[in-house]
PDB file of C-alpha atoms and ligand atoms in Angstrom:
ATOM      1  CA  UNK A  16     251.096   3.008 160.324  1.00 83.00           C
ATOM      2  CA  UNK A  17     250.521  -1.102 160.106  1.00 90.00           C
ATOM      3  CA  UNK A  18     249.353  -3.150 162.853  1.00 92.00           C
ATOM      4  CA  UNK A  19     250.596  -6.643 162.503  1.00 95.00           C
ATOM      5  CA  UNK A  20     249.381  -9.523 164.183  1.00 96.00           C
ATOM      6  CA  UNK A  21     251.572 -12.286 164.800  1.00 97.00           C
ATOM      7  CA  UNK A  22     249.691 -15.529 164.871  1.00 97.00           C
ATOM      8  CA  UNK A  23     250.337 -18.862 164.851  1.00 97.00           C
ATOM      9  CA  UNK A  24     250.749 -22.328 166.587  1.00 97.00           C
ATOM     10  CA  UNK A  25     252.983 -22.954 169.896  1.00 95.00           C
ATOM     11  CA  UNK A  26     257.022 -23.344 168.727  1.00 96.00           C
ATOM     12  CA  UNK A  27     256.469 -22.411 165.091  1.00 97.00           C
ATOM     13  CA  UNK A  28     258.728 -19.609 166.060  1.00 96.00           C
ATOM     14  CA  UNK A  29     256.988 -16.594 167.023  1.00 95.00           C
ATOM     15  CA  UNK A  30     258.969 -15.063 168.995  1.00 92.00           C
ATOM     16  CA  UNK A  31     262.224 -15.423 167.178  1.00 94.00           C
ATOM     17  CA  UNK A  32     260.283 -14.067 163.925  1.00 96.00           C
ATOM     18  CA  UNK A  33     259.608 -11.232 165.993  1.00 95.00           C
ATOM     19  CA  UNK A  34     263.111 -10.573 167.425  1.00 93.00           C
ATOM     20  CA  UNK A  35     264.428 -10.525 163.695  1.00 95.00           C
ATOM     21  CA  UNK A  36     261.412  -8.314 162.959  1.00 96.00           C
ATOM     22  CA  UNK A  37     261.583  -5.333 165.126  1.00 95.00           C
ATOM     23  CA  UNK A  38     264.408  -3.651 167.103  1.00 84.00           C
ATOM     24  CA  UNK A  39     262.711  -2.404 169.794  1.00 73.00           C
ATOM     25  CA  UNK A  40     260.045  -2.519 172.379  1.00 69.00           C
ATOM     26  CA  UNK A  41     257.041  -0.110 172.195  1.00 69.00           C
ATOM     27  CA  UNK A  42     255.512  -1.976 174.996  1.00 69.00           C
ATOM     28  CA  UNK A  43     255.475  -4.792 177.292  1.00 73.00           C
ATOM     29  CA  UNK A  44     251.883  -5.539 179.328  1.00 74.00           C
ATOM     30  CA  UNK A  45     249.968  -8.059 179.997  1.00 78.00           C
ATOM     31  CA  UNK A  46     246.791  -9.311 177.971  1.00 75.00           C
ATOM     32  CA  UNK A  47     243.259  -8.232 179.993  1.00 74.00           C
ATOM     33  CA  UNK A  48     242.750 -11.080 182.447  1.00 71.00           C
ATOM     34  CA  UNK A  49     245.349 -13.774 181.653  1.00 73.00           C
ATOM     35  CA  UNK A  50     249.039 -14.147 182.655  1.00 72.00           C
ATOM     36  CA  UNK A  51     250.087 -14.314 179.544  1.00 77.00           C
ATOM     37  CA  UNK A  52     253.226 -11.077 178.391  1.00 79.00           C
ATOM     38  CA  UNK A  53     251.535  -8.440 175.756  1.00 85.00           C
ATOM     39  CA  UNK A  54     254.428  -7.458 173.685  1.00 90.00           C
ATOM     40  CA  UNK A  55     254.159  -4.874 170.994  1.00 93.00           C
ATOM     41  CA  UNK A  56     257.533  -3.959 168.926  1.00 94.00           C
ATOM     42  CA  UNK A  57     258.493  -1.621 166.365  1.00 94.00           C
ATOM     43  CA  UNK A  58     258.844  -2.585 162.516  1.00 94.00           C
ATOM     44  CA  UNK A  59     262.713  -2.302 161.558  1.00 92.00           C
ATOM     45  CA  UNK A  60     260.982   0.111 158.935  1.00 88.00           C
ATOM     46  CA  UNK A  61     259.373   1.908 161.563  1.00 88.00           C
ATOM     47  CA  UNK A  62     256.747   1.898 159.198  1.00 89.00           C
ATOM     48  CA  UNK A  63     254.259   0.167 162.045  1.00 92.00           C
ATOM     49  CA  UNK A  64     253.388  -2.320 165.019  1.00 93.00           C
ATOM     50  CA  UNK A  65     253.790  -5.841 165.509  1.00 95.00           C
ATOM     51  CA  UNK A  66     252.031  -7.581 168.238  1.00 94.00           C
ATOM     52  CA  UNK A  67     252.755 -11.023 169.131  1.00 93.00           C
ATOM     53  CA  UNK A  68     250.329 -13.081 170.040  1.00 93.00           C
ATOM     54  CA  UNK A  69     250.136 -16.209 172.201  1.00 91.00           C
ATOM     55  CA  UNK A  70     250.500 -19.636 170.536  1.00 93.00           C
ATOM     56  CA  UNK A  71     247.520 -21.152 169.212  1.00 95.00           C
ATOM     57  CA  UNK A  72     246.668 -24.295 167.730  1.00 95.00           C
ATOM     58  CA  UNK A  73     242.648 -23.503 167.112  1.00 95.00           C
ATOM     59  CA  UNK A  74     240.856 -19.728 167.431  1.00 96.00           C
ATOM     60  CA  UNK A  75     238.586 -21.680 169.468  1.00 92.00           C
ATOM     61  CA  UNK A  76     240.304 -21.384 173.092  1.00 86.00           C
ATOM     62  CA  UNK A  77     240.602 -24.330 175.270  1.00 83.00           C
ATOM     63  CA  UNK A  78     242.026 -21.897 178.531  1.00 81.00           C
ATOM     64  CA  UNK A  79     241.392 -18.708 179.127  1.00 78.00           C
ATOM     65  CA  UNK A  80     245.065 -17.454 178.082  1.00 78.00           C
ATOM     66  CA  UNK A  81     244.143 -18.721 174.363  1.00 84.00           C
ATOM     67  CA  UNK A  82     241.006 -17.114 174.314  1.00 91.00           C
ATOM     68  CA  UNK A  83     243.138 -13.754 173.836  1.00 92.00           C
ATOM     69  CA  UNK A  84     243.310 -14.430 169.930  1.00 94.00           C
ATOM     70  CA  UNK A  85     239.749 -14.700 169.636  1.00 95.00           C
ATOM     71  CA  UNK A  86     239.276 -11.462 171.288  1.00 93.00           C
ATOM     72  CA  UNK A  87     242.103  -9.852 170.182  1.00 94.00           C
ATOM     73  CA  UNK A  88     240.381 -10.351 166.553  1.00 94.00           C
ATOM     74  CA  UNK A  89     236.595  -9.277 168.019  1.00 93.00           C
ATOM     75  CA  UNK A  90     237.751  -6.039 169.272  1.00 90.00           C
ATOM     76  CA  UNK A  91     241.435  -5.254 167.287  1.00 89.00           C
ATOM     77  CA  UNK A  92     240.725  -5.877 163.985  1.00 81.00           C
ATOM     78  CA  UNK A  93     244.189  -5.473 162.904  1.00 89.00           C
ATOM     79  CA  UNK A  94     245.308  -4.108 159.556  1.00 88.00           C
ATOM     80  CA  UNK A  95     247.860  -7.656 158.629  1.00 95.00           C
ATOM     81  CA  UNK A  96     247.842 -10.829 159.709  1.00 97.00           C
ATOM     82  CA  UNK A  97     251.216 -12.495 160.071  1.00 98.00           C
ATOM     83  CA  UNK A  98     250.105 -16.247 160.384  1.00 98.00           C
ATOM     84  CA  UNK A  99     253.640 -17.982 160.610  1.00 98.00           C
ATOM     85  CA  UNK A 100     253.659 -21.784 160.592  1.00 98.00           C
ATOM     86  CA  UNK A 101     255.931 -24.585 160.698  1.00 98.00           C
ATOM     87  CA  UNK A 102     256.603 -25.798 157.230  1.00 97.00           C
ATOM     88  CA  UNK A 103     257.382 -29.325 158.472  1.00 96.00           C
ATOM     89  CA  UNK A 104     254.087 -29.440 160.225  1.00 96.00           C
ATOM     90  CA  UNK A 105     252.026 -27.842 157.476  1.00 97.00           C
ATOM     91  CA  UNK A 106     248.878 -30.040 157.959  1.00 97.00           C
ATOM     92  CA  UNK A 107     248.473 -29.257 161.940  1.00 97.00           C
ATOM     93  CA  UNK A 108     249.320 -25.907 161.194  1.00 98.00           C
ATOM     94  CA  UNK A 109     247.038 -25.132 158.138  1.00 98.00           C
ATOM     95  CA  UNK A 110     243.699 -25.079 160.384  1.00 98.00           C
ATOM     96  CA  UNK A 111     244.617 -22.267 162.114  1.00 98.00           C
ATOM     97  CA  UNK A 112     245.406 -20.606 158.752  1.00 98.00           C
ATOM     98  CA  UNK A 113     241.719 -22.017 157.360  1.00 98.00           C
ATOM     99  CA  UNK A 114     240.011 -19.733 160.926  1.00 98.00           C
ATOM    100  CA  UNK A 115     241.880 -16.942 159.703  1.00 98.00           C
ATOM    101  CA  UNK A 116     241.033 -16.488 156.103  1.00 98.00           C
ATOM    102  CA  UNK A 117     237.403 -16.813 157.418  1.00 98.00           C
ATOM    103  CA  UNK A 118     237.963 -14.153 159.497  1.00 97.00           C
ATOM    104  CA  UNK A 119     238.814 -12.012 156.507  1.00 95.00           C
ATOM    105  CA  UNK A 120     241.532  -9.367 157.295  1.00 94.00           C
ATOM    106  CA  UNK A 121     244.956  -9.320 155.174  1.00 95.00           C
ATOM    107  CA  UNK A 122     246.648 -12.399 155.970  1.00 96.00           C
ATOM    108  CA  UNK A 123     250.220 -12.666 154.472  1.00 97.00           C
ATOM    109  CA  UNK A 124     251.996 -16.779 155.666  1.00 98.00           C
ATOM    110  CA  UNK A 125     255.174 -16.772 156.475  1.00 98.00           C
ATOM    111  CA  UNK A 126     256.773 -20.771 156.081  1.00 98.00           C
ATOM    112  CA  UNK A 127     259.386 -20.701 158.785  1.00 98.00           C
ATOM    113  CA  UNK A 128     261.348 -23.967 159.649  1.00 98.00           C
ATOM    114  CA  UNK A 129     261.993 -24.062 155.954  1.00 97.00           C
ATOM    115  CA  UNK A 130     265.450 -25.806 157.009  1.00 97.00           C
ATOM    116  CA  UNK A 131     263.647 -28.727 159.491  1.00 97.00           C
ATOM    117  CA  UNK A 132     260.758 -29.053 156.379  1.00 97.00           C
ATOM    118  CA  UNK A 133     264.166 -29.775 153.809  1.00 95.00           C
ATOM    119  CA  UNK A 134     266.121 -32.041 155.911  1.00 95.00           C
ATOM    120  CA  UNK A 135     262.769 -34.067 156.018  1.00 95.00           C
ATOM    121  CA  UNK A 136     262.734 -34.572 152.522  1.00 95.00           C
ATOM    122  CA  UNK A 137     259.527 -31.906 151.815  1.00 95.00           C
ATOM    123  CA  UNK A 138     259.847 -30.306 148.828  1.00 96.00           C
ATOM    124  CA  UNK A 139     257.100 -27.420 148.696  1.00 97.00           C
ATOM    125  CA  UNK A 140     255.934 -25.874 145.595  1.00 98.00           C
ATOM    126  CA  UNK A 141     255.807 -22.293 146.977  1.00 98.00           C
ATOM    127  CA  UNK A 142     253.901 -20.693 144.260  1.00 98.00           C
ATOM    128  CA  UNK A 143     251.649 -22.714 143.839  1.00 98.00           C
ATOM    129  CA  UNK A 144     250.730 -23.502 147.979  1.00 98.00           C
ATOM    130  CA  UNK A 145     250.707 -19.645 147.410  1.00 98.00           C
ATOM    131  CA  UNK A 146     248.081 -20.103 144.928  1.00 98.00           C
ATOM    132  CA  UNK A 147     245.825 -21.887 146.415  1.00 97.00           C
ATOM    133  CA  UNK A 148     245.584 -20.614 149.849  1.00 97.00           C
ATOM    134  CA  UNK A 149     245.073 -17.143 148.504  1.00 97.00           C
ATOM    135  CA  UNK A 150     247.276 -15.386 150.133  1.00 97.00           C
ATOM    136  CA  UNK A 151     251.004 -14.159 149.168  1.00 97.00           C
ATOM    137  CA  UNK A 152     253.634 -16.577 151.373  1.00 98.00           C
ATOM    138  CA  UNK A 153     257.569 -16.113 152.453  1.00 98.00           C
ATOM    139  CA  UNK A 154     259.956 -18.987 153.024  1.00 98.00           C
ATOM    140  CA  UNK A 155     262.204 -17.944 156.240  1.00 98.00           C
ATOM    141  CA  UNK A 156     264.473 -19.473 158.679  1.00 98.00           C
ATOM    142  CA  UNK A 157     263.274 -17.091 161.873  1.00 97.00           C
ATOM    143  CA  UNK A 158     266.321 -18.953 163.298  1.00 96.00           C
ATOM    144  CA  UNK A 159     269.070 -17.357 161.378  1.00 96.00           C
ATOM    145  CA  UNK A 160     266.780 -14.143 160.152  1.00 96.00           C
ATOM    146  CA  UNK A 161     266.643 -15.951 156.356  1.00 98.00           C
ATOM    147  CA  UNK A 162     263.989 -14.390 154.427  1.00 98.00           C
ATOM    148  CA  UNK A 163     262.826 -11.801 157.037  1.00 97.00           C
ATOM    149  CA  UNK A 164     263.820  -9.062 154.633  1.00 96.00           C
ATOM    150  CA  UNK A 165     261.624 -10.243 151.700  1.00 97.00           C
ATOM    151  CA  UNK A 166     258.708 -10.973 154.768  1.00 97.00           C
ATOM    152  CA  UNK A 167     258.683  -7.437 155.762  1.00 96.00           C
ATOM    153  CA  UNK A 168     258.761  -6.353 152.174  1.00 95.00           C
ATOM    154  CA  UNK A 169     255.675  -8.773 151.633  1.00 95.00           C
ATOM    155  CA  UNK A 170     253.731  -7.461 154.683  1.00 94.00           C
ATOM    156  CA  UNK A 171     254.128  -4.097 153.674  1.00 91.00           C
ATOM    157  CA  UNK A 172     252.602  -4.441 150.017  1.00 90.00           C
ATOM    158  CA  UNK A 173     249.789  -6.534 151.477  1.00 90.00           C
ATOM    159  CA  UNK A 174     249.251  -3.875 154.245  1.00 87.00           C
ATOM    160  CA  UNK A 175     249.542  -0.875 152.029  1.00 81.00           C
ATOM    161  CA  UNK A 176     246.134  -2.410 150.104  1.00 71.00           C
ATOM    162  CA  UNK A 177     243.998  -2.484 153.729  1.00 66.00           C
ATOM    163  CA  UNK A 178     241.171  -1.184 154.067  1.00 74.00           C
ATOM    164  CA  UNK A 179     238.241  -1.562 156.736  1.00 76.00           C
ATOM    165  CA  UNK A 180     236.272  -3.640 155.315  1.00 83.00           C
ATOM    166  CA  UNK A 181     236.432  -7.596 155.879  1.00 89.00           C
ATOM    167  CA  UNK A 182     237.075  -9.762 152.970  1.00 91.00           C
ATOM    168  CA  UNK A 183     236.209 -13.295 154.705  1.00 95.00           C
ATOM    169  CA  UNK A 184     236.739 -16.615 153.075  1.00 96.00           C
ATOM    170  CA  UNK A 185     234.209 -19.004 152.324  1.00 97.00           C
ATOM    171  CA  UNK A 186     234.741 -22.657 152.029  1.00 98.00           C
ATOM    172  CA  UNK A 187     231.984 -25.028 151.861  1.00 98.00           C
ATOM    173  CA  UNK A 188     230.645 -27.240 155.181  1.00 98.00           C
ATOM    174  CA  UNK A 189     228.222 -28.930 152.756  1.00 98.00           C
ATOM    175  CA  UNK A 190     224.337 -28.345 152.619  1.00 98.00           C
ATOM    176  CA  UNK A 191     223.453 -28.967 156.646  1.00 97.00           C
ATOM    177  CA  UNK A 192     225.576 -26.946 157.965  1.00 98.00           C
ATOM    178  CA  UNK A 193     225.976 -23.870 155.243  1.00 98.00           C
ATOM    179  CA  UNK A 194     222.070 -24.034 156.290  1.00 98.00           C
ATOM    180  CA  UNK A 195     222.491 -23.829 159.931  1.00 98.00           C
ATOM    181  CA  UNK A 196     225.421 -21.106 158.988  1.00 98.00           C
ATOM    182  CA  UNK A 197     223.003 -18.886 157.061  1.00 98.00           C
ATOM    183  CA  UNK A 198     220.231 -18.870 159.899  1.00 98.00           C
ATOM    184  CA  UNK A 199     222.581 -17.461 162.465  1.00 98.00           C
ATOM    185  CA  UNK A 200     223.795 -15.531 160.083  1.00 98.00           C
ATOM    186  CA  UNK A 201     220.281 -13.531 159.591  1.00 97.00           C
ATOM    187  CA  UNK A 202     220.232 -13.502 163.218  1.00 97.00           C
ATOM    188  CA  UNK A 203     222.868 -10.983 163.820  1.00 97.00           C
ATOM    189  CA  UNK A 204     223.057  -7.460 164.015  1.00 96.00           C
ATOM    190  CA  UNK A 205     224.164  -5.411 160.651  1.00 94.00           C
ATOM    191  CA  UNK A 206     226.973  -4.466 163.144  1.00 92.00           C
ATOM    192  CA  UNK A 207     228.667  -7.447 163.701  1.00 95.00           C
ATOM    193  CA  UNK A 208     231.158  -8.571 161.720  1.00 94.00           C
ATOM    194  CA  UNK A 209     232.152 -10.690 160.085  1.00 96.00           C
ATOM    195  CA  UNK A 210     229.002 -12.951 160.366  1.00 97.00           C
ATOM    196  CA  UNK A 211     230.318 -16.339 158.800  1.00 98.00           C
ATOM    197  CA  UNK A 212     233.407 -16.521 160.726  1.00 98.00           C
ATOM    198  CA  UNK A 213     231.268 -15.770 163.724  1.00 98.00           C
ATOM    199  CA  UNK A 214     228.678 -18.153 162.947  1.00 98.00           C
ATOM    200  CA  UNK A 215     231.406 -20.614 162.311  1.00 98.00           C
ATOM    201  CA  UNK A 216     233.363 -20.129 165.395  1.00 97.00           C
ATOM    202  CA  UNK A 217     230.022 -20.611 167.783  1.00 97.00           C
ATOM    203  CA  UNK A 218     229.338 -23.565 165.927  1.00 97.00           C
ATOM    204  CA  UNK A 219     232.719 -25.092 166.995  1.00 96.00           C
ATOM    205  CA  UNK A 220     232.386 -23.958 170.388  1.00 95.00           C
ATOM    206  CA  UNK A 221     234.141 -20.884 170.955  1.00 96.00           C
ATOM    207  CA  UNK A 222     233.101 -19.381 173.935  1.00 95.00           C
ATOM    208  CA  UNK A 223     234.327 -15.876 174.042  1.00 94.00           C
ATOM    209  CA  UNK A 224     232.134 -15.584 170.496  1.00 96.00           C
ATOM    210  CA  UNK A 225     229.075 -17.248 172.383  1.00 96.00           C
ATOM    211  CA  UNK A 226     230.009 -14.936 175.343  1.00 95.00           C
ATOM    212  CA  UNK A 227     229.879 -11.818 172.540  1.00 96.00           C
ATOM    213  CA  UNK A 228     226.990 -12.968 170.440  1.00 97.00           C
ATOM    214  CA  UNK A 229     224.769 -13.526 173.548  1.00 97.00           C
ATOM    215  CA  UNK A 230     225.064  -9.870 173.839  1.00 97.00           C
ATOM    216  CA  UNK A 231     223.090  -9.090 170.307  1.00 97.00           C
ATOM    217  CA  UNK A 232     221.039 -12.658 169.788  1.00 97.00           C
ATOM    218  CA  UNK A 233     218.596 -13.989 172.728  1.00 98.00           C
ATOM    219  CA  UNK A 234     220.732 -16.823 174.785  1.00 97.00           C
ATOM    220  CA  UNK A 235     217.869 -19.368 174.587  1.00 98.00           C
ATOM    221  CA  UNK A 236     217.829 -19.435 171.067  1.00 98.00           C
ATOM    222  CA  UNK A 237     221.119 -19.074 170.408  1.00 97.00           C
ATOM    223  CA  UNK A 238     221.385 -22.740 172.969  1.00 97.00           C
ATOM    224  CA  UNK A 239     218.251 -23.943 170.947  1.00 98.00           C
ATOM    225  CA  UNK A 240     220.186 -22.953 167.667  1.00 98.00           C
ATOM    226  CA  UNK A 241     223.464 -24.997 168.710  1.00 98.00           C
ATOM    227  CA  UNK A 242     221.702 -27.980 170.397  1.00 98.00           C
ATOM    228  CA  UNK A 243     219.448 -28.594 166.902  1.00 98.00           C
ATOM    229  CA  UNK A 244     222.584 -28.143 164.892  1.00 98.00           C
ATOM    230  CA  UNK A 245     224.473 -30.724 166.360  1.00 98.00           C
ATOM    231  CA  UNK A 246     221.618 -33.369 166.249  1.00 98.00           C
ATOM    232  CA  UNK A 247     221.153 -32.539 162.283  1.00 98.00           C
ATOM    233  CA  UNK A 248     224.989 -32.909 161.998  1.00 98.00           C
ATOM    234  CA  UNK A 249     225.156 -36.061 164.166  1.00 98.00           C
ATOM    235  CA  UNK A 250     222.387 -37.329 162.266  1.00 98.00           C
ATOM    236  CA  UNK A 251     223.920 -36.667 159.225  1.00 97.00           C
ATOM    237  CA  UNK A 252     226.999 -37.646 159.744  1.00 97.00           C
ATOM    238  CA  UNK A 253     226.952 -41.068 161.107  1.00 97.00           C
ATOM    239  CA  UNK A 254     226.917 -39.855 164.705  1.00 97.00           C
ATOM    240  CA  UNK A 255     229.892 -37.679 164.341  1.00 97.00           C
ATOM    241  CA  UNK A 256     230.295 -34.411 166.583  1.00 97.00           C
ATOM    242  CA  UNK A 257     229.719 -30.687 165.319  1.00 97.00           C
ATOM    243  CA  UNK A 258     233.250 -29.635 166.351  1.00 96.00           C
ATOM    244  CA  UNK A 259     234.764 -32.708 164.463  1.00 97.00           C
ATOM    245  CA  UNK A 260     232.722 -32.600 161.246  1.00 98.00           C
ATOM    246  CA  UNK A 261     234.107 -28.882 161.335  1.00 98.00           C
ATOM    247  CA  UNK A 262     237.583 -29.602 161.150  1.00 97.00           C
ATOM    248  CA  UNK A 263     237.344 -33.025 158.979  1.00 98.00           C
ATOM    249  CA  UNK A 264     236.395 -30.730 156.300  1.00 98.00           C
ATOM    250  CA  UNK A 265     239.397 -27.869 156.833  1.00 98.00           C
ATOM    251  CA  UNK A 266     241.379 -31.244 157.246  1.00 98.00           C
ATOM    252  CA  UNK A 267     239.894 -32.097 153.563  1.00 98.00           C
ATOM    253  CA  UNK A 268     240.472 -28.770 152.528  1.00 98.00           C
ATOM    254  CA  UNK A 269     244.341 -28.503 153.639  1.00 98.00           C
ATOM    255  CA  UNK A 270     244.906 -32.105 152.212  1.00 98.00           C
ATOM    256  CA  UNK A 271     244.232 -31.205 148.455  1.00 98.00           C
ATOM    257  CA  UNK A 272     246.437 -28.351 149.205  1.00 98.00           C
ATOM    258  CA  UNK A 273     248.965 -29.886 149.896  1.00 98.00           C
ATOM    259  CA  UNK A 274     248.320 -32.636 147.483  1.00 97.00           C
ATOM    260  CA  UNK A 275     249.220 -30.687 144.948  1.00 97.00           C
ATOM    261  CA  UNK A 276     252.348 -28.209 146.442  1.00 97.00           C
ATOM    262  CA  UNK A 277     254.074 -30.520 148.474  1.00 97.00           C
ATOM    263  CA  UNK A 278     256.147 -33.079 147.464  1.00 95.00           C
ATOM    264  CA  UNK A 279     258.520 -35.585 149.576  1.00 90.00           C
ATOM    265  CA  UNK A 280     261.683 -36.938 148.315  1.00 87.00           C
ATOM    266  CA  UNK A 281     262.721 -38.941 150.909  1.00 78.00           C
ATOM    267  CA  UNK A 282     260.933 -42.075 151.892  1.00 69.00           C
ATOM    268  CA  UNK A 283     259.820 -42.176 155.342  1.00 63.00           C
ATOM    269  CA  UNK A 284     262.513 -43.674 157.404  1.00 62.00           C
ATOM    270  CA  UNK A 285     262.280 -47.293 158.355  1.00 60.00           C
ATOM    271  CA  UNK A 286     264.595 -48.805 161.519  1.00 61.00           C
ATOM    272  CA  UNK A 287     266.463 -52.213 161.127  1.00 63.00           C
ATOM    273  CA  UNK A 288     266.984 -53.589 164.133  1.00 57.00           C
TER     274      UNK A 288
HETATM  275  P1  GDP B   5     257.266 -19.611 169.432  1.00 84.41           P
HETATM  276  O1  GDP B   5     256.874 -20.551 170.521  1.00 84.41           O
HETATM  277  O2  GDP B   5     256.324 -19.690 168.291  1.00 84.41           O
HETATM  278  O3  GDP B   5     257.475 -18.211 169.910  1.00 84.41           O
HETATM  279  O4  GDP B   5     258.660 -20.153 168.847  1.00 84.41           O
HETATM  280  P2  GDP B   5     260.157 -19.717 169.200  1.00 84.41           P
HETATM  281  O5  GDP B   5     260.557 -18.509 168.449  1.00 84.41           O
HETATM  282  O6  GDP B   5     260.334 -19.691 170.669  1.00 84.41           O
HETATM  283  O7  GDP B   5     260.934 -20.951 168.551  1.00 84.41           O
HETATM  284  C1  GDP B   5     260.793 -22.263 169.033  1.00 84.41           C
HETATM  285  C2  GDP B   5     262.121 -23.023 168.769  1.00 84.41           C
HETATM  286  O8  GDP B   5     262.305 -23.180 167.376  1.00 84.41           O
HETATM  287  C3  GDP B   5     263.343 -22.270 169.285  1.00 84.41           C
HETATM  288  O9  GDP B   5     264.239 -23.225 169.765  1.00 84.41           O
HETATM  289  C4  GDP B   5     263.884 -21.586 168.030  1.00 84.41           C
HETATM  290  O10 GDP B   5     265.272 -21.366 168.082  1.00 84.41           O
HETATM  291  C5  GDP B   5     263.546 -22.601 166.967  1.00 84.41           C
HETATM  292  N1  GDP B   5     263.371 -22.008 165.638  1.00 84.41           N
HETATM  293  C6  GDP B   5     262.675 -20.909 165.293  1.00 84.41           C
HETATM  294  N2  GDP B   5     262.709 -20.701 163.974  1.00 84.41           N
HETATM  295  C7  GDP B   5     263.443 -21.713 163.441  1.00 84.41           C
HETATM  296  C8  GDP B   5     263.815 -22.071 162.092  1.00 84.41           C
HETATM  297  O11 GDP B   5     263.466 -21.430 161.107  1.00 84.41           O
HETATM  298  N3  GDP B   5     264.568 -23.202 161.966  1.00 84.41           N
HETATM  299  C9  GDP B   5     264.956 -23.950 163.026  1.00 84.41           C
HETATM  300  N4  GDP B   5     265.676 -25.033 162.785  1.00 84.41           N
HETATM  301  N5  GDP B   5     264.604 -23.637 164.286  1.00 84.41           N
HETATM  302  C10 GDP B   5     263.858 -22.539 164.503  1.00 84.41           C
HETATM  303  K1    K B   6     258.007 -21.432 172.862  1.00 84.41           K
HETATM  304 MG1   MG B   7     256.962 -17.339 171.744  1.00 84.41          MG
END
């Protein structure tokens, strides 16, 4: 049996990819200490789980509802990540994908909104996107259930290669901070996994990871840790913040990307009035 995690940001469609998914309930709940609805369903296949979970625009929550994700992923760790994202809003929605591979569990994408992305002139070189993220993508229209077929198909020949073990990600945060990365690093537990993402994620402020590591790592220095790491970063980079040097380099990342697979063929608009 597969456990599927549905992730991605608010009205990428979600919950219609889910509809087309399943075709029936398992359960309905609520998430431990937020409001928000816990719904698991039943592959088509019946070959597994899917749980959807709440829209998210960074792992690092800003409300207590969208710290769920975060741990979700500490205490879950699913078999598949479903990361579904709005074509015509790759570059928002591409940092959330960036969190994930660090995390290091199967991740299959699924570009939905495929129809919104082509009447804006975006012409995306699947294959090669696919290429260079990593990880195997689907083009679907959760809309009209185009593609959800081949998507399943897809999850289930990434999922049927999972094992336990984490397989995170590594992109480069340049010398200062792979440095302050590597000392937190040696700071944690053999148990904890998996150590970059979690370094990473403290390091951008997630609190339910500062919440968990403050269990294994002695709070002082892990507020000592954070508070020297910003200055070195600040001081590094021209007075800019941790948080944003972070995600100006996912942003650099995501923009070779897609650089190179995405094309436009239609000139932006311009009104005549
Ligand atoms: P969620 O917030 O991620 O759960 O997204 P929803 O499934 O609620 O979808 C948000 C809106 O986008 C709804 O109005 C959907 O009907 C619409 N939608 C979902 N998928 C597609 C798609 O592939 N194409 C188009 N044009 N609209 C879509
Ligand atoms: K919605
Ligand atoms: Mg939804």
């Amino acid at each position: 049996m597969l456990t599927v995690a549905l992730t991605g940001n608010p009205n990428t469609g979600k919950t219609s990819l889910f509809n087309m998914l399943t075709d029936s309930y398992e359960y309905v709940g609520n998430w431990a200490g937020v409001t928000i609805e816990k719904k698991v369903g039943v592959l088509r296949n019946k070959q597994g789980q899917l749980v959807d979970l709440p829209g998210i625009y960074s792992l690092s929550p800003l409300s207590r509802d969208e710290g769920v994700t975060t741990l979700y992923l500490l205490d879950e760790s699913p078999s598949l990540l479903l990361n579904v994202v709005d074509t015509s809003q790759l570059e928002r929605n591409l940092h959330l994908t960036i969190q994930l591979l660090e995390y290091g569990r199967p991740i299959i994408l699924a570009l939905n909104m495929m129809d919104v992305a082509e009447q804006r002139g975006f012409d995306i070189d699947v294959e090669q996107l696919s290429q260079l993220i990593g990880v195997p993508i689907t083009p679907v229209i959760a809309r009209s259930g185009k593609g959800c077929d081949a998507l399943l198909q897809s999850a289930f020949k990434t999922g049927s290669e999972v094992t336990a073990v984490f397989s995170p990600r590594s992109f480069d945060y340049g010398p200062v901070l792979e440095q302050a990365i590597s000392r937190l690093e040696e700071k944690l537990p053999a148990e904890l996994e998996p150590k970059r993402w979690l370094a990473l994620q403290l390091l951008e402020g997630n609190i339910p990871i500062l919440q968990k590591l403050r269990q294994h790592v002695d709070p002082v220095w892990l507020q000592t840790f954070y508070n020297e790491t910003e200055t070195m970063i600040q001081e590094h980079a021209g007075g800019k913040k941790l948080a944003d040097f972070i995600r100006d380099k996912r942003a650099a990342i995501i923009g070779g990307w897609l650089q190179s697979a995405v094309r436009e063929t239609k000139p932006a608009q311009t009104t005549l009035s």
